[in-house]
mmCIF file of C-alpha atoms in Angstrom:
data_model
loop_
_atom_site.group_PDB
_atom_site.id
_atom_site.type_symbol
_atom_site.label_atom_id
_atom_site.label_comp_id
_atom_site.label_asym_id
_atom_site.label_seq_id
_atom_site.Cartn_x
_atom_site.Cartn_y
_atom_site.Cartn_z
ATOM 1 C CA MET A 1 129.950 85.152 114.937
ATOM 2 C CA ASN A 2 128.546 82.391 112.791
ATOM 3 C CA ASN A 3 125.002 83.394 111.927
ATOM 4 C CA LYS A 4 123.699 79.852 111.612
ATOM 5 C CA THR A 5 122.795 79.832 115.300
ATOM 6 C CA LEU A 6 120.526 82.843 114.808
ATOM 7 C CA ASN A 7 116.995 83.115 113.535
ATOM 8 C CA LYS A 8 117.516 84.179 109.921
ATOM 9 C CA SER A 9 114.340 86.239 109.879
ATOM 10 C CA THR A 10 115.641 88.577 112.567
ATOM 11 C CA SER A 11 119.444 88.488 112.241
ATOM 12 C CA VAL A 12 119.536 91.244 109.600
ATOM 13 C CA GLU A 13 117.391 93.519 111.752
ATOM 14 C CA ARG A 14 119.798 93.017 114.641
ATOM 15 C CA SER A 15 122.993 93.693 112.678
ATOM 16 C CA ASP A 16 124.859 96.992 113.055
ATOM 17 C CA GLU A 17 127.188 98.753 110.606
ATOM 18 C CA SER A 18 130.149 96.644 111.758
ATOM 19 C CA GLU A 19 128.112 93.489 111.038
ATOM 20 C CA SER A 20 127.881 92.562 114.708
ATOM 21 C CA GLN A 21 124.951 90.299 115.406
ATOM 22 C CA PHE A 22 122.848 90.978 118.477
ATOM 23 C CA GLY A 23 121.114 88.495 120.726
ATOM 24 C CA ASN A 24 117.444 87.617 120.929
ATOM 25 C CA LYS A 25 116.875 89.115 124.370
ATOM 26 C CA MET A 26 117.894 91.964 126.641
ATOM 27 C CA LEU A 27 117.929 92.561 130.368
ATOM 28 C CA CYS A 28 116.003 95.644 131.501
ATOM 29 C CA LEU A 29 115.782 97.518 134.803
ATOM 30 C CA SER A 30 114.146 100.835 135.639
ATOM 31 C CA TYR A 31 114.937 103.342 138.364
ATOM 32 C CA GLU A 32 112.702 105.950 139.989
ATOM 33 C CA SER A 33 114.038 108.251 142.676
ATOM 34 C CA THR A 34 111.060 107.591 144.958
ATOM 35 C CA THR A 35 111.066 103.789 144.735
ATOM 36 C CA GLY A 36 114.589 102.791 143.662
ATOM 37 C CA TRP A 37 115.393 99.959 141.260
ATOM 38 C CA SER A 38 112.840 97.635 139.749
ATOM 39 C CA SER A 39 113.374 93.884 139.556
ATOM 40 C CA PRO A 40 115.344 92.673 136.518
ATOM 41 C CA GLN A 41 113.249 91.653 133.513
ATOM 42 C CA ILE A 42 114.261 89.700 130.414
ATOM 43 C CA LYS A 43 112.583 91.061 127.278
ATOM 44 C CA PRO A 44 112.934 90.453 123.539
ATOM 45 C CA TYR A 45 115.765 92.453 121.975
ATOM 46 C CA ALA A 46 113.925 95.280 120.204
ATOM 47 C CA PRO A 47 113.983 99.039 119.624
ATOM 48 C CA ILE A 48 113.113 101.183 122.624
ATOM 49 C CA THR A 49 110.871 104.238 122.841
ATOM 50 C CA ILE A 50 111.851 107.398 124.696
ATOM 51 C CA SER A 51 110.465 110.904 124.796
ATOM 52 C CA PRO A 52 112.046 113.566 122.547
ATOM 53 C CA SER A 53 112.573 115.533 125.753
ATOM 54 C CA ALA A 54 114.298 112.665 127.590
ATOM 55 C CA GLU A 55 117.196 114.163 129.490
ATOM 56 C CA CYS A 56 119.775 111.782 128.048
ATOM 57 C CA LEU A 57 119.232 113.331 124.612
ATOM 58 C CA HIS A 58 119.891 116.860 125.802
ATOM 59 C CA TYR A 59 122.213 116.776 128.775
ATOM 60 C CA GLY A 60 124.232 113.635 128.221
ATOM 61 C CA GLN A 61 123.470 111.427 131.225
ATOM 62 C CA THR A 62 124.462 108.123 129.653
ATOM 63 C CA VAL A 63 127.073 105.616 130.808
ATOM 64 C CA PHE A 64 128.024 102.149 129.590
ATOM 65 C CA GLU A 65 130.250 99.226 130.556
ATOM 66 C CA ASP A 66 131.383 96.247 128.517
ATOM 67 C CA MET A 67 132.427 92.685 129.378
ATOM 68 C CA ILE A 68 133.306 89.436 127.629
ATOM 69 C CA ALA A 69 131.707 86.041 128.259
ATOM 70 C CA PHE A 70 133.396 82.786 127.224
ATOM 71 C CA ASN A 71 131.871 79.416 126.515
ATOM 72 C CA ILE A 72 134.463 76.691 127.025
ATOM 73 C CA ASN A 73 133.442 73.034 126.796
ATOM 74 C CA HIS A 74 129.773 73.800 127.509
ATOM 75 C CA SER A 75 130.638 75.979 130.537
ATOM 76 C CA THR A 76 130.157 79.744 130.449
ATOM 77 C CA HIS A 77 132.036 82.381 132.430
ATOM 78 C CA ILE A 78 132.437 86.170 132.383
ATOM 79 C CA PHE A 79 135.876 87.663 132.859
ATOM 80 C CA LYS A 80 136.134 89.904 135.961
ATOM 81 C CA LEU A 81 132.398 90.547 136.186
ATOM 82 C CA HIS A 82 132.424 92.143 139.645
ATOM 83 C CA ALA A 83 135.331 94.439 138.769
ATOM 84 C CA HIS A 84 133.526 95.670 135.658
ATOM 85 C CA LEU A 85 130.334 96.444 137.570
ATOM 86 C CA GLU A 86 132.256 98.245 140.304
ATOM 87 C CA LYS A 87 133.872 100.354 137.561
ATOM 88 C CA PHE A 88 130.399 100.964 136.112
ATOM 89 C CA ASN A 89 129.263 102.303 139.486
ATOM 90 C CA THR A 90 132.297 104.598 139.628
ATOM 91 C CA SER A 91 131.243 106.102 136.291
ATOM 92 C CA LEU A 92 127.618 106.446 137.403
ATOM 93 C CA LYS A 93 128.593 108.205 140.598
ATOM 94 C CA ARG A 94 130.648 110.820 138.707
ATOM 95 C CA ILE A 95 127.796 111.550 136.270
ATOM 96 C CA GLU A 96 125.338 111.845 139.221
ATOM 97 C CA MET A 97 123.377 108.746 138.255
ATOM 98 C CA PRO A 98 122.098 106.125 140.712
ATOM 99 C CA GLU A 99 124.525 103.288 141.329
ATOM 100 C CA VAL A 100 123.345 99.793 140.469
ATOM 101 C CA GLU A 101 122.756 97.020 142.964
ATOM 102 C CA ILE A 102 125.568 94.772 141.781
ATOM 103 C CA GLU A 103 124.244 91.415 142.977
ATOM 104 C CA SER A 104 120.791 92.094 141.509
ATOM 105 C CA LEU A 105 122.328 93.051 138.174
ATOM 106 C CA ILE A 106 124.544 89.949 138.240
ATOM 107 C CA SER A 107 121.454 87.819 138.787
ATOM 108 C CA GLY A 108 119.869 89.357 135.722
ATOM 109 C CA ILE A 109 123.009 88.970 133.601
ATOM 110 C CA ASN A 110 123.259 85.362 134.723
ATOM 111 C CA GLN A 111 119.722 84.718 133.465
ATOM 112 C CA LEU A 112 120.336 86.598 130.205
ATOM 113 C CA ILE A 113 123.394 84.471 129.411
ATOM 114 C CA ASN A 114 121.470 81.303 130.281
ATOM 115 C CA ASP A 115 118.681 82.348 127.927
ATOM 116 C CA GLU A 116 121.128 83.205 125.131
ATOM 117 C CA GLN A 117 123.168 79.987 125.067
ATOM 118 C CA GLU A 118 122.146 79.334 121.460
ATOM 119 C CA PHE A 119 124.024 82.500 120.514
ATOM 120 C CA PHE A 120 127.366 80.847 121.178
ATOM 121 C CA GLN A 121 128.994 79.081 118.276
ATOM 122 C CA ASN A 122 128.626 75.351 117.885
ATOM 123 C CA ASP A 123 132.332 74.605 118.401
ATOM 124 C CA ASN A 124 131.952 75.027 122.193
ATOM 125 C CA ASN A 125 134.894 77.452 122.286
ATOM 126 C CA SER A 126 133.537 80.913 121.666
ATOM 127 C CA SER A 127 133.079 84.320 123.229
ATOM 128 C CA ILE A 128 130.457 87.036 123.192
ATOM 129 C CA TYR A 129 130.413 90.729 123.993
ATOM 130 C CA ILE A 130 128.189 92.037 126.803
ATOM 131 C CA ARG A 131 127.150 95.694 126.832
ATOM 132 C CA THR A 132 125.361 97.382 129.728
ATOM 133 C CA VAL A 133 124.079 100.912 129.161
ATOM 134 C CA MET A 134 122.169 103.260 131.445
ATOM 135 C CA PHE A 135 120.526 106.537 130.458
ATOM 136 C CA ALA A 136 118.386 109.316 131.903
ATOM 137 C CA SER A 137 114.781 108.865 130.788
ATOM 138 C CA GLU A 138 112.849 111.648 132.511
ATOM 139 C CA SER A 139 110.955 113.908 130.127
ATOM 140 C CA LYS A 140 112.111 117.329 131.243
ATOM 141 C CA LEU A 141 113.917 120.339 129.811
ATOM 142 C CA GLY A 142 116.156 121.715 132.508
ATOM 143 C CA VAL A 143 119.815 121.270 133.358
ATOM 144 C CA SER A 144 119.477 118.949 136.318
ATOM 145 C CA LYS A 145 119.811 115.247 136.905
ATOM 146 C CA SER A 146 116.972 112.972 135.921
ATOM 147 C CA GLU A 147 114.624 111.359 138.425
ATOM 148 C CA THR A 148 114.174 108.244 136.261
ATOM 149 C CA TYR A 149 116.650 105.988 134.455
ATOM 150 C CA GLU A 150 116.648 102.897 132.277
ATOM 151 C CA LEU A 151 119.321 100.194 132.245
ATOM 152 C CA ILE A 152 119.664 97.667 129.423
ATOM 153 C CA THR A 153 122.123 94.792 129.024
ATOM 154 C CA PHE A 154 122.398 92.943 125.730
ATOM 155 C CA ILE A 155 124.908 90.766 123.914
ATOM 156 C CA SER A 156 126.546 90.795 120.506
ATOM 157 C CA SER A 157 128.931 88.664 118.525
ATOM 158 C CA LEU A 158 132.702 88.861 118.431
ATOM 159 C CA PRO A 159 134.866 87.961 115.433
ATOM 160 C CA THR A 160 135.627 84.239 115.309
ATOM 161 C CA ASN A 161 138.645 83.414 117.481
ATOM 162 C CA SER A 162 139.064 87.115 118.332
ATOM 163 C CA ASN A 163 140.363 86.196 121.761
ATOM 164 C CA TYR A 164 142.981 83.765 120.458
ATOM 165 C CA ASN A 165 145.030 85.901 118.051
ATOM 166 C CA LEU A 166 147.053 89.002 118.859
ATOM 167 C CA PRO A 167 145.438 91.977 117.054
ATOM 168 C CA SER A 168 147.278 93.652 114.206
ATOM 169 C CA PRO A 169 149.635 96.458 115.339
ATOM 170 C CA LEU A 170 148.325 100.017 115.385
ATOM 171 C CA LYS A 171 149.874 103.105 113.838
ATOM 172 C CA VAL A 172 149.332 106.014 116.218
ATOM 173 C CA TYR A 173 149.293 109.794 115.753
ATOM 174 C CA VAL A 174 150.151 112.035 118.715
ATOM 175 C CA GLU A 175 147.355 114.583 119.184
ATOM 176 C CA ASP A 176 148.625 117.873 120.646
ATOM 177 C CA ASN A 177 145.696 120.140 119.772
ATOM 178 C CA TYR A 178 142.566 118.438 121.088
ATOM 179 C CA VAL A 179 142.495 116.761 124.500
ATOM 180 C CA LYS A 180 140.432 113.873 125.835
ATOM 181 C CA SER A 181 140.247 114.855 129.478
ATOM 182 C CA VAL A 182 141.680 116.891 132.324
ATOM 183 C CA PRO A 183 141.932 116.085 136.040
ATOM 184 C CA GLY A 184 138.633 116.951 137.667
ATOM 185 C CA GLY A 185 136.660 116.105 134.542
ATOM 186 C CA ALA A 186 134.889 112.863 133.670
ATOM 187 C CA GLY A 187 137.547 111.395 131.389
ATOM 188 C CA TYR A 188 138.108 108.448 133.703
ATOM 189 C CA THR A 189 134.503 107.296 133.253
ATOM 190 C CA GLN A 190 132.541 105.412 130.594
ATOM 191 C CA PHE A 191 130.434 108.532 130.018
ATOM 192 C CA GLY A 192 129.200 108.635 126.419
ATOM 193 C CA GLY A 193 130.443 112.167 125.797
ATOM 194 C CA ASN A 194 134.039 111.051 126.263
ATOM 195 C CA TYR A 195 133.719 109.003 123.107
ATOM 196 C CA ALA A 196 131.860 111.520 120.956
ATOM 197 C CA SER A 197 134.437 114.213 121.730
ATOM 198 C CA SER A 198 137.246 111.995 120.401
ATOM 199 C CA TYR A 199 135.806 111.482 116.921
ATOM 200 C CA LEU A 200 137.231 114.599 115.253
ATOM 201 C CA ALA A 201 140.811 113.985 116.364
ATOM 202 C CA THR A 202 140.525 110.330 115.348
ATOM 203 C CA LEU A 203 139.196 111.345 111.928
ATOM 204 C CA ASN A 204 142.106 113.746 111.440
ATOM 205 C CA ALA A 205 144.572 110.997 112.350
ATOM 206 C CA SER A 206 142.842 108.589 109.952
ATOM 207 C CA GLN A 207 143.170 111.056 107.087
ATOM 208 C CA LEU A 208 146.929 111.070 107.730
ATOM 209 C CA GLY A 209 147.050 107.284 107.544
ATOM 210 C CA TYR A 210 146.956 106.476 111.271
ATOM 211 C CA ASP A 211 144.697 104.090 113.154
ATOM 212 C CA GLN A 212 144.414 105.860 116.477
ATOM 213 C CA VAL A 213 145.266 108.949 118.495
ATOM 214 C CA LEU A 214 147.765 109.095 121.339
ATOM 215 C CA TRP A 215 146.323 111.630 123.759
ATOM 216 C CA LEU A 216 148.511 113.973 125.774
ATOM 217 C CA ASP A 217 147.508 115.518 129.094
ATOM 218 C CA GLY A 218 145.019 118.351 128.873
ATOM 219 C CA ILE A 219 147.074 120.909 130.799
ATOM 220 C CA ASN A 220 150.650 120.797 129.522
ATOM 221 C CA ARG A 221 150.228 118.712 126.333
ATOM 222 C CA ASN A 222 153.273 116.869 127.602
ATOM 223 C CA TYR A 223 152.453 113.599 129.382
ATOM 224 C CA ILE A 224 150.983 110.655 127.513
ATOM 225 C CA GLN A 225 147.529 109.527 128.633
ATOM 226 C CA GLU A 226 145.756 106.932 126.465
ATOM 227 C CA ILE A 227 145.646 105.591 122.915
ATOM 228 C CA GLY A 228 142.124 106.190 121.685
ATOM 229 C CA ASN A 229 140.066 104.879 124.602
ATOM 230 C CA MET A 230 142.682 102.312 125.570
ATOM 231 C CA ASN A 231 145.315 102.296 128.284
ATOM 232 C CA VAL A 232 148.902 102.420 127.061
ATOM 233 C CA PHE A 233 152.039 100.550 128.166
ATOM 234 C CA LEU A 234 155.668 101.009 127.131
ATOM 235 C CA VAL A 235 158.651 98.698 127.553
ATOM 236 C CA ILE A 236 161.770 100.748 128.315
ATOM 237 C CA ASN A 237 164.956 98.990 129.420
ATOM 238 C CA ASN A 238 162.880 95.794 129.804
ATOM 239 C CA GLN A 239 160.697 97.593 132.361
ATOM 240 C CA ILE A 240 156.947 97.938 131.722
ATOM 241 C CA ILE A 241 155.718 101.492 132.303
ATOM 242 C CA THR A 242 152.137 102.760 132.186
ATOM 243 C CA PRO A 243 150.800 106.244 132.994
ATOM 244 C CA SER A 244 149.621 106.522 136.581
ATOM 245 C CA LEU A 245 145.924 107.141 137.166
ATOM 246 C CA ASN A 246 145.361 110.839 137.716
ATOM 247 C CA GLY A 247 141.629 111.375 137.362
ATOM 248 C CA SER A 248 141.763 111.781 133.588
ATOM 249 C CA ILE A 249 142.739 108.228 132.606
ATOM 250 C CA VAL A 250 140.236 105.367 132.518
ATOM 251 C CA PRO A 251 141.085 102.772 135.217
ATOM 252 C CA GLY A 252 140.677 99.928 132.743
ATOM 253 C CA ILE A 253 139.963 96.447 134.063
ATOM 254 C CA THR A 254 142.368 94.996 131.484
ATOM 255 C CA ARG A 255 144.978 97.576 132.511
ATOM 256 C CA GLN A 256 144.878 96.472 136.132
ATOM 257 C CA SER A 257 144.835 92.798 135.172
ATOM 258 C CA VAL A 258 147.912 93.232 132.948
ATOM 259 C CA ILE A 259 149.763 95.008 135.748
ATOM 260 C CA GLU A 260 149.066 92.084 138.100
ATOM 261 C CA LEU A 261 149.818 89.483 135.452
ATOM 262 C CA ALA A 262 153.107 91.121 134.448
ATOM 263 C CA ALA A 263 154.239 91.043 138.071
ATOM 264 C CA ASP A 264 153.272 87.340 138.251
ATOM 265 C CA LEU A 265 155.457 86.686 135.208
ATOM 266 C CA GLY A 266 158.444 88.411 136.784
ATOM 267 C CA TYR A 267 158.386 91.679 134.851
ATOM 268 C CA GLN A 268 159.063 94.961 136.613
ATOM 269 C CA VAL A 269 156.026 97.239 136.318
ATOM 270 C CA THR A 270 155.952 100.958 137.116
ATOM 271 C CA GLU A 271 152.996 103.335 137.143
ATOM 272 C CA ARG A 272 154.188 106.914 136.654
ATOM 273 C CA GLN A 273 153.930 109.978 134.467
ATOM 274 C CA ILE A 274 155.869 109.666 131.228
ATOM 275 C CA SER A 275 156.311 112.564 128.829
ATOM 276 C CA ILE A 276 156.226 112.357 125.061
ATOM 277 C CA LYS A 277 159.758 113.775 125.124
ATOM 278 C CA GLU A 278 160.938 110.856 127.277
ATOM 279 C CA VAL A 279 159.291 108.429 124.861
ATOM 280 C CA PHE A 280 161.240 109.817 121.911
ATOM 281 C CA GLU A 281 164.503 110.116 123.846
ATOM 282 C CA SER A 282 164.197 106.504 125.012
ATOM 283 C CA TYR A 283 163.620 105.443 121.423
ATOM 284 C CA LYS A 284 166.688 107.323 120.150
ATOM 285 C CA GLU A 285 168.782 105.691 122.883
ATOM 286 C CA GLY A 286 167.543 102.253 121.871
ATOM 287 C CA LYS A 287 165.817 101.706 125.223
ATOM 288 C CA LEU A 288 162.182 101.801 124.025
ATOM 289 C CA THR A 289 161.487 98.400 122.496
ATOM 290 C CA GLU A 290 157.727 97.814 122.745
ATOM 291 C CA ILE A 291 154.458 99.707 123.079
ATOM 292 C CA PHE A 292 151.029 98.152 123.517
ATOM 293 C CA CYS A 293 147.561 99.191 124.619
ATOM 294 C CA THR A 294 144.810 97.382 126.494
ATOM 295 C CA ASN A 295 141.029 97.267 126.546
ATOM 296 C CA THR A 296 138.221 94.806 127.176
ATOM 297 C CA LEU A 297 137.444 93.902 123.583
ATOM 298 C CA HIS A 298 140.952 93.261 122.225
ATOM 299 C CA THR A 299 142.798 92.628 125.523
ATOM 300 C CA ILE A 300 146.288 93.620 124.269
ATOM 301 C CA THR A 301 147.101 95.371 120.991
ATOM 302 C CA PRO A 302 150.681 96.135 119.888
ATOM 303 C CA VAL A 303 151.696 99.552 118.536
ATOM 304 C CA SER A 304 153.999 99.587 115.507
ATOM 305 C CA GLU A 305 154.442 103.280 114.775
ATOM 306 C CA ILE A 306 154.080 106.689 116.443
ATOM 307 C CA LYS A 307 154.095 110.033 114.648
ATOM 308 C CA TYR A 308 154.684 113.266 116.558
ATOM 309 C CA ASN A 309 155.090 116.457 114.546
ATOM 310 C CA GLU A 310 157.654 115.481 111.900
ATOM 311 C CA ASP A 311 159.171 112.575 113.817
ATOM 312 C CA ILE A 312 158.156 108.944 113.347
ATOM 313 C CA LEU A 313 159.044 106.046 115.630
ATOM 314 C CA THR A 314 158.996 102.529 114.187
ATOM 315 C CA ILE A 315 158.525 100.055 117.009
ATOM 316 C CA ASN A 316 160.102 96.591 116.835
ATOM 317 C CA ASN A 317 160.140 96.571 113.031
ATOM 318 C CA HIS A 318 156.328 96.957 112.905
ATOM 319 C CA SER A 319 155.721 93.734 114.826
ATOM 320 C CA ALA A 320 154.733 92.735 118.353
ATOM 321 C CA GLY A 321 157.527 92.381 120.879
ATOM 322 C CA SER A 322 158.214 89.328 123.007
ATOM 323 C CA ILE A 323 156.829 90.845 126.225
ATOM 324 C CA THR A 324 153.632 91.947 124.484
ATOM 325 C CA GLN A 325 153.180 88.476 123.024
ATOM 326 C CA ASP A 326 153.928 86.778 126.340
ATOM 327 C CA LEU A 327 151.368 88.886 128.194
ATOM 328 C CA PHE A 328 148.739 88.339 125.500
ATOM 329 C CA ASN A 329 149.272 84.581 125.408
ATOM 330 C CA THR A 330 149.108 84.251 129.184
ATOM 331 C CA TYR A 331 146.176 86.635 129.623
ATOM 332 C CA THR A 332 144.000 84.969 126.994
ATOM 333 C CA SER A 333 144.964 81.508 128.247
ATOM 334 C CA ILE A 334 143.562 82.451 131.657
ATOM 335 C CA GLN A 335 140.404 83.757 129.985
ATOM 336 C CA ASN A 336 140.092 80.554 127.974
ATOM 337 C CA ARG A 337 140.919 78.408 131.009
ATOM 338 C CA THR A 338 143.926 76.692 129.482
ATOM 339 C CA LEU A 339 146.014 78.153 132.312
ATOM 340 C CA PRO A 340 145.099 78.223 136.030
ATOM 341 C CA ASP A 341 143.018 81.197 137.184
ATOM 342 C CA LYS A 342 144.813 81.787 140.473
ATOM 343 C CA HIS A 343 143.287 85.254 140.942
ATOM 344 C CA ASN A 344 139.721 83.945 140.424
ATOM 345 C CA TRP A 345 139.118 86.377 137.569
ATOM 346 C CA ASN A 346 136.554 84.151 135.822
ATOM 347 C CA TYR A 347 132.963 84.317 137.118
ATOM 348 C CA SER A 348 131.099 81.103 136.289
ATOM 349 C CA ILE A 349 127.527 81.362 135.048
ATOM 350 C CA GLU A 350 125.262 78.985 136.904
ATOM 351 C CA GLU A 351 121.902 77.584 135.911
ATOM 352 C CA ALA A 352 119.580 80.375 136.935
ATOM 353 C CA VAL A 353 116.073 80.471 138.309
ATOM 354 C CA LYS A 354 113.853 82.313 135.844
ATOM 355 C CA ILE A 355 113.291 85.952 136.765
#
């Protein structure tokens, strides 16, 4: 994001290693088991202090959710806000953390976005990233859930026009040693440990010249699951196929939106198990023509190459296919309100009463 809208004296302090710029404020809520949730408070964006014995540091109770807000012609909206917060609660429930009061959190987010309007670019057509994180804060050594929690929501920049251009295709390495999740685990959640445990496999793939890992199921090492932390779709015989949710795959908001949107556009969509063997056989038969993955930040990203053992698949001559491009164009046009939002996916931010 263009830094000229930020206070130059603080922008460097609020820049991470990827050069994202963070907002001036953050939304904070606290939870205590005896009293429940506090009222939302807007505070200056700043470092936080926790005890060295805080349970999140030792036993991993930390969950996050991300969303995108758009500012179009001086009007701000968040894409599928309620769906994201419902997904957040699903993650919290699995990690034995207190679920949030969605309407109270929305009220706080509404105020945060109102207070951070200067963070949007001056061209009146921009987007920002919203991150909500919750962690166990009780100072206690003992393997049990915390009695206190902190929730923080803050914003950061996105690359200019990131939601207008299809991302560059990914080269993907099939991981058949490490696994991301198994049914019955927490792989379908936004639990922080799911991300840390993927780093080694991703590093190994990177050293071989690949951008991401294609995970196989954790039991048979046979069925495809996700690409990195993104949901995956394949186009076989002009039919869109995505792995069915089985308790180890994240039920991505973009995934579900693409399924609905593809049906609207007249494509046949199937959710089912698909093996890595079927992927390669379909390719050899000339039936597999496109692969793409979905997530909140990049919406839809094409896949140009897959390596599995000694075999390499080159997808659509290393370029995005027509179905991938059609879905991306339509999806982002709904986000940017250049196409009708018939599903009411965009939540409009209203002028808020100060909290």
